[in-house]
Coordinates of C-alpha atoms in Angstrom, one line a residue:
M1 CA -36.9 -51.8 -31.2
S2 CA -34.3 -53.4 -28.9
T3 CA -32.7 -52.0 -26.1
V4 CA -29.1 -50.8 -26.3
A5 CA -26.9 -50.4 -23.3
R6 CA -23.6 -48.3 -22.7
D7 CA -20.6 -50.1 -24.2
T8 CA -17.0 -49.8 -22.9
E9 CA -16.7 -46.2 -24.3
S10 CA -19.8 -45.2 -22.5
R11 CA -22.0 -43.9 -25.7
P12 CA -25.1 -42.5 -24.1
W13 CA -27.5 -44.4 -26.3
L14 CA -31.1 -44.6 -25.9
V15 CA -32.7 -47.3 -23.9
H16 CA -36.0 -48.0 -25.9
P17 CA -39.1 -49.8 -24.7
P18 CA -40.2 -53.2 -25.9
A19 CA -41.7 -53.2 -29.6
G20 CA -45.0 -53.9 -28.4
N21 CA -45.3 -50.3 -26.7
R22 CA -46.2 -48.0 -29.7
T23 CA -44.9 -44.7 -29.8
H24 CA -47.1 -42.1 -31.3
L25 CA -45.3 -40.0 -34.0
D26 CA -46.8 -36.5 -35.0
N27 CA -47.2 -35.6 -38.3
G28 CA -44.2 -33.3 -39.4
P29 CA -42.5 -31.7 -42.4
M30 CA -41.9 -33.4 -45.6
V31 CA -38.7 -35.4 -46.5
D32 CA -37.0 -34.4 -49.7
A33 CA -35.8 -38.0 -50.8
G34 CA -35.0 -36.9 -54.3
A35 CA -32.3 -34.4 -53.4
A36 CA -29.1 -36.8 -52.8
S37 CA -27.5 -35.3 -55.7
S38 CA -27.5 -31.7 -54.4
E39 CA -25.4 -29.9 -51.8
V40 CA -27.0 -28.5 -48.7
H41 CA -27.4 -24.8 -48.9
S42 CA -26.6 -23.9 -45.3
G43 CA -24.4 -25.5 -43.0
G44 CA -24.1 -29.1 -44.5
L45 CA -21.7 -31.3 -46.4
A46 CA -20.9 -31.4 -50.1
R47 CA -22.3 -34.5 -51.8
S48 CA -18.9 -36.2 -52.5
A49 CA -17.9 -35.8 -48.7
A50 CA -21.2 -37.0 -47.5
G51 CA -21.3 -40.0 -49.9
R52 CA -17.6 -41.1 -48.9
L53 CA -18.6 -40.7 -45.5
A54 CA -21.6 -42.8 -45.7
A55 CA -19.5 -45.6 -47.3
L56 CA -16.9 -45.6 -44.7
T57 CA -19.8 -45.7 -42.0
A58 CA -21.6 -48.9 -43.8
R59 CA -18.2 -50.6 -43.9
G60 CA -17.3 -49.8 -40.3
A61 CA -20.7 -51.2 -39.2
G62 CA -20.8 -53.9 -41.7
A63 CA -23.9 -52.7 -43.0
A64 CA -25.5 -53.0 -46.7
S65 CA -25.9 -49.5 -47.2
A66 CA -26.0 -46.1 -45.3
M67 CA -27.4 -42.7 -45.6
I68 CA -27.0 -39.3 -44.2
H69 CA -29.9 -36.7 -43.8
L70 CA -29.6 -33.2 -42.5
A71 CA -32.5 -30.9 -41.5
E72 CA -33.0 -28.0 -44.0
G73 CA -35.7 -25.6 -42.7
P74 CA -38.9 -27.6 -42.5
H75 CA -37.4 -30.6 -44.3
M76 CA -34.9 -33.4 -44.1
R77 CA -32.5 -33.5 -47.1
L78 CA -30.6 -36.9 -48.2
I79 CA -27.4 -35.6 -48.7
G80 CA -25.2 -38.7 -48.9
G81 CA -25.8 -42.3 -49.2
Y82 CA -24.0 -45.5 -50.0
A83 CA -25.5 -48.6 -51.7
L84 CA -29.1 -47.1 -51.4
P85 CA -32.1 -49.4 -51.8
A86 CA -33.3 -49.6 -55.3
G87 CA -36.2 -47.2 -56.2
F88 CA -35.3 -45.1 -52.9
L89 CA -34.5 -42.0 -54.6
P90 CA -37.3 -41.5 -57.1
M91 CA -39.8 -41.9 -54.0
Q92 CA -42.2 -39.2 -53.6
Q93 CA -42.2 -36.7 -50.4
V94 CA -43.8 -38.4 -47.6
P95 CA -44.7 -37.0 -44.0
I96 CA -41.3 -37.0 -41.8
A97 CA -43.6 -38.8 -39.2
L98 CA -43.3 -42.0 -41.6
T99 CA -39.8 -42.2 -41.6
L100 CA -37.0 -43.6 -39.4
A101 CA -34.7 -40.5 -39.9
G102 CA -38.0 -38.5 -38.5
M103 CA -38.0 -40.7 -35.5
V104 CA -34.6 -40.0 -34.6
M105 CA -35.1 -36.4 -35.1
R106 CA -38.2 -36.7 -33.0
L107 CA -36.6 -38.6 -30.1
R108 CA -33.5 -37.0 -30.2
F109 CA -31.4 -40.2 -29.3
P110 CA -30.3 -43.1 -31.4
V111 CA -33.0 -45.7 -32.7
V112 CA -32.0 -49.2 -33.2
I113 CA -34.2 -51.7 -34.6
P114 CA -33.0 -55.4 -35.2
D115 CA -36.1 -56.1 -37.5
L116 CA -38.6 -53.9 -38.8
A117 CA -41.1 -56.5 -39.6
A118 CA -41.3 -57.1 -35.9
D119 CA -41.6 -53.5 -34.9
K120 CA -45.2 -52.4 -35.1
R121 CA -44.6 -48.7 -34.1
L122 CA -43.5 -47.9 -37.9
P123 CA -46.3 -47.6 -40.1
S124 CA -46.8 -50.1 -42.9
E125 CA -46.7 -47.2 -45.4
A126 CA -43.3 -46.3 -44.3
P127 CA -40.6 -45.8 -47.0
A128 CA -38.2 -48.1 -45.2
R129 CA -40.6 -51.0 -45.4
S130 CA -41.4 -50.7 -49.2
A131 CA -37.7 -50.5 -49.7
G132 CA -37.2 -53.9 -48.3
I133 CA -35.1 -52.5 -45.2
R134 CA -35.2 -54.9 -42.4
A135 CA -32.5 -53.6 -39.8
Y136 CA -31.9 -50.2 -39.0
A137 CA -29.3 -48.3 -36.7
G138 CA -29.8 -44.1 -36.6
F139 CA -27.7 -41.7 -34.9
P140 CA -28.6 -38.1 -34.4
V141 CA -26.0 -35.7 -36.0
R142 CA -25.7 -32.6 -33.5
D143 CA -24.3 -29.3 -33.9
P144 CA -21.8 -27.7 -31.8
L145 CA -24.5 -26.5 -29.4
G146 CA -26.0 -30.0 -29.1
E147 CA -29.0 -29.5 -31.2
V148 CA -30.0 -32.4 -33.4
V149 CA -29.7 -31.3 -37.3
G150 CA -29.6 -34.5 -38.9
V151 CA -29.4 -38.4 -38.8
C152 CA -26.5 -40.8 -39.9
A153 CA -28.0 -44.3 -40.5
V154 CA -26.8 -47.9 -41.4
M155 CA -29.2 -50.5 -42.9
D156 CA -29.5 -54.1 -43.9
Y157 CA -32.0 -56.1 -45.8
V158 CA -31.8 -59.0 -43.5
P159 CA -32.8 -58.9 -39.6
R160 CA -29.7 -58.6 -37.4
E161 CA -28.6 -57.9 -34.0
W162 CA -26.2 -54.9 -34.1
T163 CA -23.1 -55.5 -32.1
P164 CA -21.7 -52.8 -30.0
M165 CA -18.7 -52.4 -32.4
Q166 CA -20.9 -52.1 -35.3
L167 CA -23.1 -49.3 -33.3
A168 CA -19.9 -47.4 -32.4
A169 CA -19.2 -47.4 -36.2
A170 CA -22.3 -46.0 -37.1
D171 CA -22.1 -43.5 -34.0
D172 CA -18.6 -42.5 -35.3
G173 CA -20.1 -41.5 -38.5
A174 CA -22.7 -39.4 -36.9
Q175 CA -19.8 -37.6 -34.9
A176 CA -17.9 -37.1 -38.1
C177 CA -21.0 -35.4 -39.7
T178 CA -21.2 -33.2 -36.5
A179 CA -17.4 -31.9 -37.3
F180 CA -18.3 -31.4 -40.8
V181 CA -21.2 -29.3 -39.9
A182 CA -19.4 -27.2 -37.4
E183 CA -16.8 -26.6 -39.6
R184 CA -19.2 -25.4 -42.7
R185 CA -21.4 -23.5 -40.3
A186 CA -18.3 -21.7 -39.0
R187 CA -17.6 -20.7 -42.7
D188 CA -21.1 -19.6 -43.3
A189 CA -21.2 -17.7 -39.9
E190 CA -18.2 -15.7 -40.6
R191 CA -19.5 -14.8 -43.9
E192 CA -22.9 -13.9 -42.9
Q193 CA -21.4 -12.0 -40.0
R194 CA -19.3 -10.0 -42.4
H195 CA -22.0 -9.0 -44.6
F196 CA -24.5 -8.2 -41.6
L197 CA -21.8 -6.0 -40.3
D198 CA -21.2 -4.3 -43.6
T199 CA -25.2 -3.7 -43.9
L200 CA -25.4 -2.6 -40.3
L201 CA -22.7 -0.1 -40.5
N202 CA -24.1 1.4 -43.6
S203 CA -27.8 1.4 -42.1
L204 CA -26.5 3.5 -39.0
D205 CA -27.3 7.1 -38.8
T206 CA -24.2 7.1 -36.5
G207 CA -21.2 7.9 -38.4
V208 CA -18.1 5.4 -38.0
A209 CA -14.7 5.7 -39.3
A210 CA -11.9 3.0 -38.8
C211 CA -8.1 2.8 -39.9
D212 CA -5.4 -0.2 -39.9
P213 CA -2.2 0.0 -37.9
S214 CA -0.6 2.1 -40.7
G215 CA -3.3 4.9 -40.6
R216 CA -5.2 3.5 -43.7
L217 CA -8.8 4.0 -43.8
V218 CA -10.6 0.9 -44.1
I219 CA -14.1 1.8 -43.0
V220 CA -16.1 4.9 -43.5
N221 CA -19.8 4.0 -43.3
R222 CA -22.2 5.7 -45.5
S223 CA -23.7 8.0 -42.6
L224 CA -20.3 9.7 -42.4
A225 CA -19.3 9.8 -46.1
D226 CA -22.8 11.4 -46.7
R227 CA -22.2 14.1 -44.0
L228 CA -18.3 14.9 -45.5
G229 CA -19.5 15.1 -49.0
P230 CA -17.7 13.8 -52.4
G231 CA -14.0 13.2 -51.7
G232 CA -14.4 13.8 -47.9
T233 CA -13.0 10.2 -47.2
A234 CA -10.2 10.0 -49.6
G235 CA -6.5 9.7 -49.1
S236 CA -4.5 8.5 -45.9
L237 CA -5.6 9.2 -42.4
E238 CA -3.6 12.2 -42.3
E239 CA -4.8 13.6 -45.5
W240 CA -8.4 12.8 -44.5
A241 CA -8.1 14.2 -40.9
A242 CA -6.7 17.5 -42.2
R243 CA -10.0 18.0 -44.4
V244 CA -12.4 17.0 -41.6
P245 CA -14.2 20.2 -40.8
V246 CA -14.6 20.2 -37.2
T247 CA -14.3 22.2 -34.1
D248 CA -14.6 21.6 -30.5
A249 CA -17.3 22.6 -28.2
D250 CA -15.9 26.1 -28.0
G251 CA -15.7 26.7 -31.6
H252 CA -12.0 26.3 -32.1
Q253 CA -10.8 24.5 -35.2
V254 CA -9.7 20.9 -34.2
T255 CA -6.1 20.1 -36.0
P256 CA -5.7 16.6 -37.3
T257 CA -3.4 15.3 -34.3
Q258 CA -6.5 16.2 -32.2
L259 CA -9.0 13.9 -33.8
P260 CA -10.2 11.3 -31.4
L261 CA -9.3 8.7 -34.3
M262 CA -5.7 9.8 -34.1
H263 CA -5.7 9.6 -30.1
A264 CA -7.1 6.2 -30.4
L265 CA -4.5 4.9 -33.0
R266 CA -1.8 5.9 -30.5
G267 CA -3.5 3.7 -28.0
E268 CA -5.5 6.1 -26.3
Q269 CA -9.4 6.0 -25.3
V270 CA -11.5 8.9 -26.1
R271 CA -15.0 9.3 -24.6
G272 CA -17.8 11.8 -24.9
A273 CA -15.7 14.2 -26.9
E274 CA -17.9 17.3 -28.1
Q275 CA -17.3 18.4 -31.6
A276 CA -19.2 20.3 -34.2
L277 CA -19.2 19.2 -37.7
R278 CA -19.7 21.7 -40.4
L279 CA -21.8 20.4 -43.3
P280 CA -21.0 21.0 -47.1
D281 CA -24.5 22.7 -47.3
G282 CA -23.4 25.3 -44.6
G283 CA -25.1 23.8 -41.8
S284 CA -23.6 22.3 -38.6
R285 CA -24.5 19.4 -36.3
R286 CA -23.4 18.6 -32.8
L287 CA -21.4 15.5 -32.2
R288 CA -20.4 13.2 -29.5
V289 CA -17.6 11.5 -30.5
N290 CA -15.9 8.1 -29.1
A291 CA -12.6 6.5 -30.3
H292 CA -11.0 3.4 -29.0
P293 CA -7.8 1.4 -30.3
I294 CA -8.5 -2.1 -31.7
T295 CA -6.4 -4.7 -30.3
D296 CA -6.2 -8.8 -30.5
E297 CA -6.3 -11.1 -27.7
Q298 CA -2.3 -10.6 -27.4
G299 CA -2.5 -6.8 -27.1
R300 CA -1.3 -6.2 -30.6
R301 CA -2.8 -3.3 -31.8
L302 CA -4.8 -3.9 -35.2
G303 CA -6.0 -0.2 -35.7
A304 CA -8.5 2.1 -34.4
V305 CA -12.4 3.0 -34.7
S306 CA -13.9 6.4 -34.2
V307 CA -17.8 6.7 -33.6
F308 CA -19.6 10.0 -34.2
H309 CA -22.9 10.4 -32.5
D310 CA -25.2 13.2 -33.9
V311 CA -26.6 14.6 -30.5
T312 CA -28.2 17.8 -32.0
E313 CA -31.7 16.7 -31.6
A314 CA -31.3 14.1 -29.1
R315 CA -29.9 16.9 -26.6
R316 CA -33.0 18.8 -27.1
A317 CA -35.4 16.2 -26.6
D318 CA -33.2 15.0 -23.5
D319 CA -33.6 18.4 -21.9
L320 CA -37.4 18.5 -22.3
Q321 CA -37.9 14.9 -20.9
R322 CA -35.8 15.9 -18.1
A323 CA -38.0 19.0 -17.4
L324 CA -41.3 16.8 -18.0
G325 CA -39.7 14.2 -15.4
R326 CA -38.9 16.9 -12.9
A327 CA -42.4 18.7 -13.4
K328 CA -44.3 15.3 -12.7
D329 CA -42.0 14.5 -9.6
E330 CA -42.4 17.7 -8.2
Y331 CA -46.2 17.4 -8.9
L332 CA -46.4 13.8 -7.2
N333 CA -44.3 14.8 -4.5
L334 CA -46.4 18.0 -3.6
V335 CA -49.4 15.8 -3.6
G336 CA -48.1 13.4 -1.4
H337 CA -46.7 16.0 0.9
E338 CA -50.0 18.1 0.9
L339 CA -52.1 15.3 1.7
R340 CA -50.0 13.3 4.2
T341 CA -50.0 16.5 6.5
P342 CA -53.7 16.7 6.9
L343 CA -54.1 12.9 7.1
T344 CA -51.8 12.8 10.1
V345 CA -53.7 15.7 11.7
I346 CA -57.1 14.1 11.3
A347 CA -55.9 10.7 12.2
S348 CA -54.2 12.1 15.4
Y349 CA -57.5 14.0 16.5
L350 CA -59.5 10.6 15.7
D351 CA -57.3 8.7 17.9
L352 CA -57.6 11.4 20.8
L353 CA -61.5 11.4 20.2
A354 CA -61.7 7.7 20.4
D355 CA -59.3 7.6 23.6
G356 CA -61.5 10.4 25.2
D357 CA -63.7 10.7 28.0
P358 CA -66.2 7.7 28.1
A359 CA -68.8 10.1 29.4
T360 CA -69.1 11.8 26.1
P361 CA -72.3 10.7 24.4
L362 CA -71.5 8.2 21.8
A363 CA -74.4 9.6 19.5
D364 CA -72.5 13.1 19.4
S365 CA -69.2 11.6 18.4
M366 CA -69.2 8.3 16.8
T367 CA -70.7 9.4 13.6
M368 CA -68.1 12.0 13.2
V369 CA -65.4 9.7 14.1
D370 CA -66.5 7.1 11.5
A371 CA -66.9 9.5 8.9
A372 CA -63.5 11.2 9.5
R373 CA -61.8 7.7 9.6
R374 CA -63.5 7.0 6.1
G375 CA -62.4 10.2 4.7
S376 CA -58.8 9.5 6.3
D377 CA -58.7 6.0 4.7
R378 CA -59.7 7.1 1.3
L379 CA -57.1 10.0 1.1
R380 CA -54.6 7.7 2.6
R381 CA -55.1 5.1 -0.3
L382 CA -55.2 7.8 -2.7
V383 CA -51.7 8.8 -1.5
E384 CA -50.4 5.3 -1.8
A385 CA -51.7 4.6 -5.2
L386 CA -50.2 8.0 -6.4
L387 CA -46.8 7.1 -4.7
D388 CA -47.2 3.4 -6.1
L389 CA -47.9 4.6 -9.5
S390 CA -45.0 6.9 -9.8
A391 CA -42.7 4.2 -8.4
L392 CA -44.2 1.8 -11.1
D393 CA -43.7 4.4 -13.8
S394 CA -40.2 5.5 -13.0
G395 CA -39.0 1.8 -12.6
R396 CA -38.1 2.3 -8.8
A397 CA -40.7 -0.2 -7.8
R398 CA -38.9 -3.7 -8.8
L399 CA -40.8 -6.9 -9.6
H400 CA -40.0 -9.7 -7.5
L401 CA -40.5 -12.5 -10.0
S402 CA -41.1 -16.1 -8.4
D403 CA -42.8 -19.4 -9.7
L404 CA -46.6 -19.1 -9.1
D405 CA -50.1 -20.5 -9.8
L406 CA -51.9 -17.7 -11.8
T407 CA -55.2 -19.6 -11.0
H408 CA -54.5 -19.4 -7.2
V409 CA -53.5 -15.7 -7.5
V410 CA -56.8 -14.8 -9.2
T411 CA -58.8 -17.0 -6.9
E412 CA -57.5 -15.1 -4.0
A413 CA -58.1 -11.7 -5.7
V414 CA -61.7 -12.9 -6.3
R415 CA -62.1 -14.0 -2.4
Q416 CA -60.7 -10.3 -1.3
V417 CA -63.7 -8.7 -3.1
A418 CA -66.3 -11.1 -2.5
D419 CA -67.7 -9.2 0.3
R420 CA -68.1 -6.0 -1.6
A421 CA -69.5 -7.7 -4.5
A422 CA -72.2 -9.4 -2.3
A423 CA -72.9 -6.1 -0.7
R424 CA -74.0 -4.7 -4.2
N425 CA -75.6 -7.8 -4.9
I426 CA -73.4 -8.7 -7.7
T427 CA -72.7 -12.3 -8.9
L428 CA -69.0 -13.2 -9.4
V429 CA -68.4 -16.0 -12.0
E430 CA -65.0 -17.6 -12.2
R431 CA -63.9 -19.3 -15.3
L432 CA -60.4 -20.7 -14.3
P433 CA -58.3 -23.7 -15.2
D434 CA -57.3 -26.1 -12.5
G435 CA -53.8 -24.8 -12.3
L436 CA -51.8 -22.3 -14.7
P437 CA -47.9 -21.9 -13.8
M438 CA -46.0 -18.8 -14.8
H439 CA -43.1 -16.7 -13.5
A440 CA -44.3 -13.4 -12.3
D441 CA -44.8 -11.0 -9.1
P442 CA -47.3 -12.6 -7.2
D443 CA -48.1 -9.5 -5.3
R444 CA -48.2 -7.3 -8.0
L445 CA -50.5 -9.7 -10.4
T446 CA -52.7 -10.1 -7.3
Q447 CA -53.1 -5.9 -7.3
L448 CA -53.8 -6.2 -11.1
V449 CA -56.6 -8.6 -10.6
G450 CA -58.0 -6.9 -7.6
A451 CA -58.0 -3.3 -9.7
L452 CA -59.8 -5.0 -12.4
L453 CA -62.5 -6.4 -10.2
D454 CA -62.8 -3.4 -8.2
N455 CA -63.5 -1.6 -11.4
A456 CA -65.9 -4.2 -12.8
I457 CA -67.9 -4.4 -9.4
T458 CA -68.2 -0.7 -9.4
Y459 CA -70.3 0.1 -12.6
P460 CA -73.2 -2.9 -12.8
Q461 CA -76.7 -2.4 -11.3
P462 CA -77.6 -4.5 -8.4
G463 CA -78.2 -8.0 -9.5
G464 CA -75.5 -7.8 -12.3
T465 CA -72.7 -10.2 -12.9
V466 CA -69.0 -9.9 -13.2
T467 CA -67.1 -12.9 -14.8
V468 CA -63.3 -13.5 -14.7
T469 CA -61.7 -15.6 -17.2
L470 CA -58.0 -17.1 -17.5
G471 CA -56.6 -18.8 -20.3
I472 CA -53.5 -19.5 -22.5
A473 CA -53.0 -18.2 -25.8
G474 CA -49.6 -19.5 -27.3
S475 CA -46.8 -18.3 -24.9
H476 CA -48.7 -15.9 -23.1
V477 CA -51.7 -16.1 -20.5
Y478 CA -54.6 -13.8 -20.5
I479 CA -56.9 -12.3 -17.9
E480 CA -60.3 -11.2 -18.7
V481 CA -62.6 -9.3 -16.4
A482 CA -66.1 -8.5 -17.9
D483 CA -69.1 -6.9 -16.3
D484 CA -72.8 -6.2 -17.7
G485 CA -72.9 -2.5 -16.5
P486 CA -73.4 0.7 -18.9
G487 CA -70.2 -0.1 -20.9
I488 CA -67.7 2.4 -22.2
P489 CA -68.3 4.8 -25.1
D490 CA -66.0 4.3 -28.2
T491 CA -64.5 7.9 -27.6
E492 CA -63.6 6.9 -23.9
Q493 CA -61.9 3.6 -24.6
P494 CA -58.4 5.0 -25.6
L495 CA -58.4 6.9 -22.3
V496 CA -59.4 4.5 -19.8
F497 CA -55.8 3.5 -18.9
E498 CA -54.7 7.2 -18.4
R499 CA -54.1 8.2 -15.1
F500 CA -56.6 10.5 -13.3
F501 CA -59.2 9.7 -16.2
R502 CA -62.9 9.4 -15.2
G503 CA -65.4 8.5 -17.6
A504 CA -69.0 10.2 -18.2
V505 CA -70.7 7.5 -16.5
A506 CA -68.5 8.0 -13.1
T507 CA -69.1 11.7 -13.3
E508 CA -72.9 11.5 -13.8
R509 CA -73.6 8.8 -11.3
A510 CA -70.9 10.5 -8.9
I511 CA -68.9 7.2 -8.3
P512 CA -66.1 7.6 -5.8
G513 CA -62.5 7.2 -7.5
A514 CA -59.4 8.9 -8.6
G515 CA -58.6 7.1 -11.8
L516 CA -55.7 5.4 -10.7
G517 CA -56.7 1.7 -10.8
L518 CA -56.6 1.1 -14.6
A519 CA -53.7 3.2 -14.9
T520 CA -51.8 1.1 -12.3
V521 CA -53.2 -2.2 -14.3
R522 CA -51.5 -1.1 -17.4
L523 CA -48.1 -0.3 -15.8
I524 CA -48.2 -3.5 -13.9
A525 CA -49.0 -5.5 -17.2
E526 CA -46.2 -3.4 -19.1
R527 CA -43.6 -4.1 -16.4
H528 CA -44.0 -7.8 -16.9
G529 CA -43.8 -7.5 -20.9
G530 CA -47.5 -7.7 -21.3
S531 CA -50.4 -5.4 -22.2
A532 CA -53.9 -4.2 -21.0
T533 CA -56.8 -3.3 -23.5
V534 CA -60.3 -3.0 -23.7
I535 CA -62.2 -5.4 -26.0
P536 CA -65.0 -3.4 -27.9
E537 CA -68.4 -5.1 -27.2
T538 CA -70.8 -5.7 -29.8
G539 CA -74.3 -6.9 -29.2
R540 CA -74.1 -6.7 -25.5
S541 CA -73.7 -4.0 -22.6
G542 CA -71.1 -3.9 -20.1
A543 CA -67.1 -3.8 -20.5
T544 CA -64.3 -6.5 -21.0
F545 CA -60.9 -5.7 -19.9
H546 CA -58.2 -7.9 -21.3
V547 CA -54.7 -8.5 -20.0
T548 CA -52.1 -10.6 -21.7
L549 CA -49.0 -11.7 -19.9
P550 CA -45.7 -13.6 -21.2
R551 CA -45.7 -17.1 -19.1

């Protein structure tokens, strides 16, 4: 494959390595080579337009033939050609990795070959070889966003060196394809958007009504029409407004001129108007109504739209949610306040005792001092865990995301619990890759892994093993921490991530803890867009916790 430099028009063509360096081409989708007589179904060129463009490109490049491919889902479709090689169209489908067009799509840059016979990268079974093509120049066709969507190529049956002007002609053909693709896709997008909006409006539970500048109703979606009943949307805007059975929040009848849609048609903005809609069956619903004028970029009024939000049930749910939130916050604040006060007192007396008369026998005081300090530290950690859990749950604790090496984070977390594991004669086994980059909050992930390890070290008998594994699954990473302890009963597994939950084993063995560590693990994982689960164990004792996080 030859090297092509930038010409006087600064065309950014790819500079390829010499033909001796083979490029590996992955197997890909199939090329539908027999579809030249069809029209592309989405975002493409008509057959006649593509054929004429191929002919013009071939003449401009002084080439024997030309062809235009466009990607269509997992396939490439030949949509236009000029003087195609004999027997080319009847060819059966072949892997895209065997085709020149597939090479252009893969590399995303032009592919220029003076002599296919001298280029060893193209497989011997490639259609281009069996069709007798010797020289090739293919240029990517891009959509308006720069994505490669097809290939425009010129070919010859004898070896040749393509001149800059000939390559420029082929490039011009690809650029013309880009313009056609953009135009066709714009039309398709407009049609699809119209259909999408119609379907969306009719699928909403929210009522929507819109009128044009003359006051003629042009949109009343299914939700509002169903609420108003048969004939409820007929006639002009004034006639319709006179029949709309609504009252204000105080029960007074709303006149047509007071309707939010009429205000919006006069150029006013209406937000949060409270109304009650009387239904044909005699019931009523509470509505929050917004209305806005519709204008173009020059400020000309095109009409108005009014949106009716049914807040009957939502208001009850919001009131209940606020009540629950207040109760939760009050509880957590009470716990924090009630525990901080004795903590402060205990810590103060301990400090005084530690700084007291050196003549006091240590045997009479230090045991109490150490025990009090341990209790103080434990209570302080509980308060901090409660407050941190509340901050995570409410969203007050923000994540500080950065690029990090998850392997390093896990290794550091393991190092921090190594002494505690050694004290219980627990072996820590690490199964980690050399490096695993991702974007996350390093402190929170260290906290997550540390909580999993603390939990795992607590339950096995001395001499047990805790294994931490780190790996990749698609676009996610996973962290697994497994122990060989007594395991978790099936009935308890759905509850282990609930705050304050203490399993039967912890209760029977009087294992200290507040039941907050795994709840914090789940919240940290969810704040990162991931999840935390327990993997059911079969054929072995112990428990395995699995955390999945997006990279």
